[in-house]
Short mmCIF file of C-alpha atoms in Angstrom, two decimals:
data_model
loop_
_atom_site.label_atom_id
_atom_site.label_comp_id
_atom_site.label_asym_id
_atom_site.label_seq_id
_atom_site.Cartn_x
_atom_site.Cartn_y
_atom_site.Cartn_z
CA MET E 1 -8.71 59.61 -32.62
CA LEU E 2 -8.59 57.76 -29.30
CA THR E 3 -7.91 54.36 -31.12
CA ALA E 4 -5.34 55.50 -33.34
CA LEU E 5 -3.46 57.42 -30.54
CA PHE E 6 -4.02 54.74 -27.67
CA ILE E 7 -2.61 51.51 -30.33
CA GLY E 8 -0.16 54.02 -31.92
CA ASN E 9 1.80 54.92 -27.79
CA GLU E 10 1.36 50.87 -27.40
CA HIS E 11 3.89 50.71 -30.93
CA SER E 12 5.51 53.40 -29.75
CA GLY E 13 6.66 52.80 -25.99
CA GLY E 14 6.66 48.40 -27.50
CA THR E 15 4.43 47.44 -25.25
CA ILE E 16 2.57 44.73 -28.13
CA ARG E 17 6.04 43.23 -28.54
CA ASN E 18 6.51 42.85 -24.88
CA LYS E 19 3.29 41.61 -24.67
CA ARG E 20 4.40 39.35 -26.96
CA ILE E 21 7.38 38.48 -24.82
CA ALA E 22 5.17 37.51 -21.86
CA GLY E 23 3.30 35.14 -23.84
CA HIS E 24 0.46 36.59 -24.61
CA ARG E 25 -1.22 35.65 -28.18
CA ARG E 26 -1.74 38.28 -30.68
CA GLY E 27 -5.06 37.37 -31.85
CA CYS E 28 -5.88 38.26 -27.71
CA ILE E 29 -4.04 41.36 -27.80
CA TYR E 30 -5.81 42.38 -31.03
CA LEU E 31 -9.15 41.56 -29.75
CA THR E 32 -8.42 42.96 -26.32
CA ASN E 33 -7.15 46.52 -27.86
CA LEU E 34 -10.41 46.07 -29.89
CA LEU E 35 -12.34 46.30 -27.04
CA VAL E 36 -10.97 48.32 -24.77
CA CYS E 37 -11.36 51.28 -27.47
CA ILE E 38 -14.71 50.24 -28.59
CA PHE E 39 -15.64 50.75 -24.99
CA ALA E 40 -13.53 53.75 -24.24
CA GLY E 41 -15.62 55.41 -27.73
CA ILE E 42 -18.75 54.22 -25.50
CA CYS E 43 -17.62 56.15 -22.83
CA LEU E 44 -16.95 59.18 -24.98
CA SER E 45 -19.85 59.48 -26.57
CA LEU E 46 -22.07 59.01 -23.38
CA ALA E 47 -20.14 61.51 -21.94
CA PHE E 48 -20.45 64.09 -25.10
CA ALA E 49 -24.55 63.10 -25.31
CA LEU E 50 -25.75 62.64 -21.42
CA PRO E 51 -25.29 66.53 -20.37
CA GLN E 52 -26.06 67.69 -23.22
CA ALA E 53 -29.32 65.79 -22.91
CA ALA E 54 -29.63 66.64 -19.01
CA ALA E 55 -28.95 70.16 -20.13
CA GLY E 56 -32.05 70.88 -23.13
CA LEU E 57 -34.19 68.74 -20.13
CA LEU E 58 -34.03 71.56 -17.37
CA LEU E 59 -34.05 74.65 -20.37
CA LYS E 60 -37.43 72.56 -21.15
CA GLY E 61 -36.39 71.44 -24.41
CA GLU E 62 -38.33 69.34 -26.58
CA LEU E 63 -37.30 65.90 -28.40
CA ASN E 64 -37.79 66.33 -31.74
CA ALA E 65 -38.53 62.70 -32.42
CA ALA E 66 -40.58 60.13 -30.19
CA PRO E 67 -38.82 57.98 -27.88
CA ALA E 68 -38.67 55.02 -29.42
CA THR E 69 -37.34 57.42 -32.46
CA THR E 70 -34.56 58.86 -30.62
CA LEU E 71 -33.15 55.57 -28.78
CA LEU E 72 -33.00 53.81 -32.36
CA TYR E 73 -30.57 56.74 -33.68
CA VAL E 74 -28.59 56.29 -30.43
CA GLY E 75 -28.32 52.49 -31.02
CA LEU E 76 -27.74 53.22 -34.78
CA SER E 77 -25.11 56.06 -33.91
CA PHE E 78 -23.03 53.37 -31.28
CA ALA E 79 -23.23 50.88 -34.23
CA LEU E 80 -21.80 53.38 -35.83
CA MET E 81 -18.86 53.80 -34.05
CA ILE E 82 -18.13 50.37 -33.48
CA ALA E 83 -17.85 49.98 -36.98
CA PHE E 84 -15.55 52.94 -37.29
CA THR E 85 -13.52 51.68 -34.08
CA ALA E 86 -12.84 48.34 -36.11
CA LEU E 87 -11.57 50.10 -38.99
CA PHE E 88 -9.65 52.58 -37.26
CA THR E 89 -8.25 49.46 -34.73
CA LEU E 90 -7.19 47.53 -38.49
CA ILE E 91 -5.10 50.60 -39.05
CA ALA E 92 -3.84 51.23 -36.50
CA MET E 93 -2.64 47.49 -35.45
CA LEU E 94 -0.80 46.66 -38.80
CA CYS E 95 1.07 50.17 -38.98
CA GLN E 96 3.09 51.16 -36.11
CA ASN E 97 4.11 54.83 -36.82
CA LYS E 98 1.79 56.24 -34.96
CA SER E 99 2.03 59.62 -36.91
CA HIS E 100 1.33 57.59 -39.99
CA THR E 101 -2.04 55.74 -37.96
CA THR E 102 -3.65 58.98 -36.70
CA ALA E 103 -3.39 60.38 -40.35
CA GLY E 104 -4.81 57.55 -41.91
CA CYS E 105 -7.31 57.14 -39.49
CA ILE E 106 -8.15 60.91 -40.11
CA LEU E 107 -8.11 60.06 -44.32
CA LEU E 108 -9.86 57.17 -43.79
CA THR E 109 -12.77 59.35 -42.42
CA VAL E 110 -12.12 62.48 -44.98
CA ALA E 111 -12.75 59.96 -47.68
CA LEU E 112 -15.98 58.07 -45.90
CA LEU E 113 -17.26 61.16 -45.02
CA PHE E 114 -17.65 62.87 -48.49
CA ALA E 115 -18.32 59.13 -51.06
CA GLY E 116 -21.37 59.19 -48.28
CA VAL E 117 -22.20 62.82 -49.22
CA TYR E 118 -22.27 62.35 -52.89
CA ILE E 119 -23.84 58.96 -52.21
CA SER E 120 -26.92 60.87 -50.64
CA SER E 121 -26.24 63.96 -53.10
CA THR E 122 -26.37 61.79 -56.20
CA LEU E 123 -29.79 59.86 -54.73
CA GLU E 124 -31.57 63.54 -53.43
CA GLU E 125 -31.79 64.49 -57.29
CA PRO E 126 -35.49 65.41 -58.14
CA GLU E 127 -36.80 63.08 -61.08
CA TYR E 128 -38.28 66.35 -62.80
CA LEU E 129 -36.89 70.07 -62.66
CA ALA E 130 -39.72 71.76 -61.11
CA ALA E 131 -41.29 74.57 -64.36
CA TYR E 132 -39.77 77.54 -64.05
CA SER E 133 -40.57 81.57 -65.74
CA TYR E 134 -37.75 84.66 -66.26
CA THR E 135 -38.39 88.14 -67.97
CA GLU E 136 -35.89 88.80 -70.63
CA ASN E 137 -35.61 91.89 -73.18
CA SER E 138 -39.90 92.53 -71.57
CA VAL E 139 -40.90 89.36 -72.27
CA THR E 140 -41.90 86.61 -70.39
CA VAL E 141 -40.28 82.62 -70.97
CA GLU E 142 -41.53 80.43 -69.48
CA GLU E 143 -39.30 77.02 -69.29
CA PRO E 144 -42.38 73.22 -69.11
CA GLU E 145 -40.76 70.60 -66.59
CA GLN E 146 -38.21 68.79 -67.65
CA LYS E 147 -36.56 65.25 -66.92
CA ASN E 148 -33.87 65.48 -64.72
CA PRO E 149 -30.14 64.63 -66.54
CA TYR E 150 -28.67 64.01 -62.81
CA TYR E 151 -31.66 61.70 -61.08
CA ILE E 152 -30.38 57.55 -61.53
CA THR E 153 -32.53 54.67 -61.68
CA GLY E 154 -32.50 50.72 -62.55
CA VAL E 155 -29.44 48.58 -61.05
CA LYS E 156 -27.60 52.36 -60.86
CA ARG E 157 -30.06 53.52 -58.50
CA GLN E 158 -30.05 50.42 -56.34
CA VAL E 159 -25.97 50.24 -56.60
CA TYR E 160 -25.73 53.43 -54.92
CA GLU E 161 -28.56 53.18 -52.34
CA PHE E 162 -27.02 50.02 -51.19
CA LEU E 163 -24.03 51.73 -50.91
CA GLN E 164 -25.07 54.30 -48.89
CA ASP E 165 -26.73 52.38 -46.32
CA LEU E 166 -23.48 50.05 -46.44
CA THR E 167 -20.46 52.26 -46.02
CA PRO E 168 -20.06 54.50 -42.68
CA GLY E 169 -19.83 57.77 -44.83
CA GLY E 170 -23.14 56.67 -45.92
CA GLN E 171 -24.79 55.89 -42.54
CA VAL E 172 -23.54 58.85 -40.79
CA ILE E 173 -25.45 61.15 -43.85
CA GLN E 174 -28.56 58.92 -42.68
CA ILE E 175 -28.43 58.94 -39.34
CA SER E 176 -27.30 62.56 -38.67
CA GLU E 177 -30.04 63.93 -40.63
CA MET E 178 -32.59 61.17 -39.07
CA GLY E 179 -33.58 59.34 -42.74
CA VAL E 180 -32.57 56.07 -42.09
CA LYS E 181 -35.05 53.88 -44.13
CA LYS E 182 -34.10 50.68 -43.25
CA PRO E 183 -32.35 51.21 -39.55
CA ALA E 184 -32.10 46.92 -39.37
CA MET E 185 -29.96 46.58 -42.12
CA LEU E 186 -28.11 49.30 -41.51
CA ALA E 187 -26.94 47.75 -37.99
CA ILE E 188 -26.43 44.35 -40.14
CA TYR E 189 -24.03 46.25 -42.42
CA ASP E 190 -21.91 47.26 -39.09
CA GLY E 191 -21.83 44.10 -37.75
CA LEU E 192 -20.25 42.43 -41.60
CA ILE E 193 -17.92 45.06 -40.88
CA LEU E 194 -16.78 44.52 -37.19
CA LEU E 195 -16.45 40.66 -38.29
CA LEU E 196 -14.80 41.30 -41.71
CA MET E 197 -11.98 44.39 -40.75
CA THR E 198 -11.52 41.72 -37.12
CA GLY E 199 -11.00 38.75 -39.53
CA PHE E 200 -8.83 40.51 -41.44
CA GLY E 201 -6.31 41.94 -38.94
CA LEU E 202 -6.40 39.30 -37.21
CA MET E 203 -5.01 37.20 -39.94
CA LEU E 204 -2.68 40.42 -41.16
CA PHE E 205 -1.52 40.73 -37.12
CA ARG E 206 -0.34 37.18 -37.03
CA ARG E 207 1.86 38.04 -39.91
CA GLU E 208 3.45 41.36 -38.62
CA ASP E 209 6.92 41.75 -37.72
CA LEU E 210 6.42 43.41 -34.26
CA LYS E 211 9.91 45.71 -33.91
#
């Protein structure tokens, strides 16, 4: 929770208030913190991924996908990280209690992941349940193929697919399983999350009473 801790420390230490006293505009403070957190997130991601990749190559490991596909998922991972950072920055800049900010970011992450798992598992339900047989009292009983009652169709399925692509939790599941069907849309949705959350955060932060 780099964003929560970094911005939370600025609140608790009075740094943001001092920046305002020094004449810095609230919009510049907000955007600077957002950019710093994004840059730090990219650096930490690279610091985690590059040593693993180097160790894998030294141990003669092989990629499970084509280089272009691997780069695509790396790009999507960075875009998703930026979207998450925008959400966390919104919370951290509006909540002046560091512990509350950290708890809020953790709870938001858990909620988004649970929502992503639920949506993905619902969409993965098969349309038909396979036929099977079992033996009961020395008698073999055969059950034919049946329609799956949990399989969703029509508009409801379209809504679930939209939410799977839009929500960060749904994107996490798709990227982790390398099962992204519309990579361009995921990048667009991440950009929309960044713009909307930043715009909303700037509007509220300008009205925030800094202690």
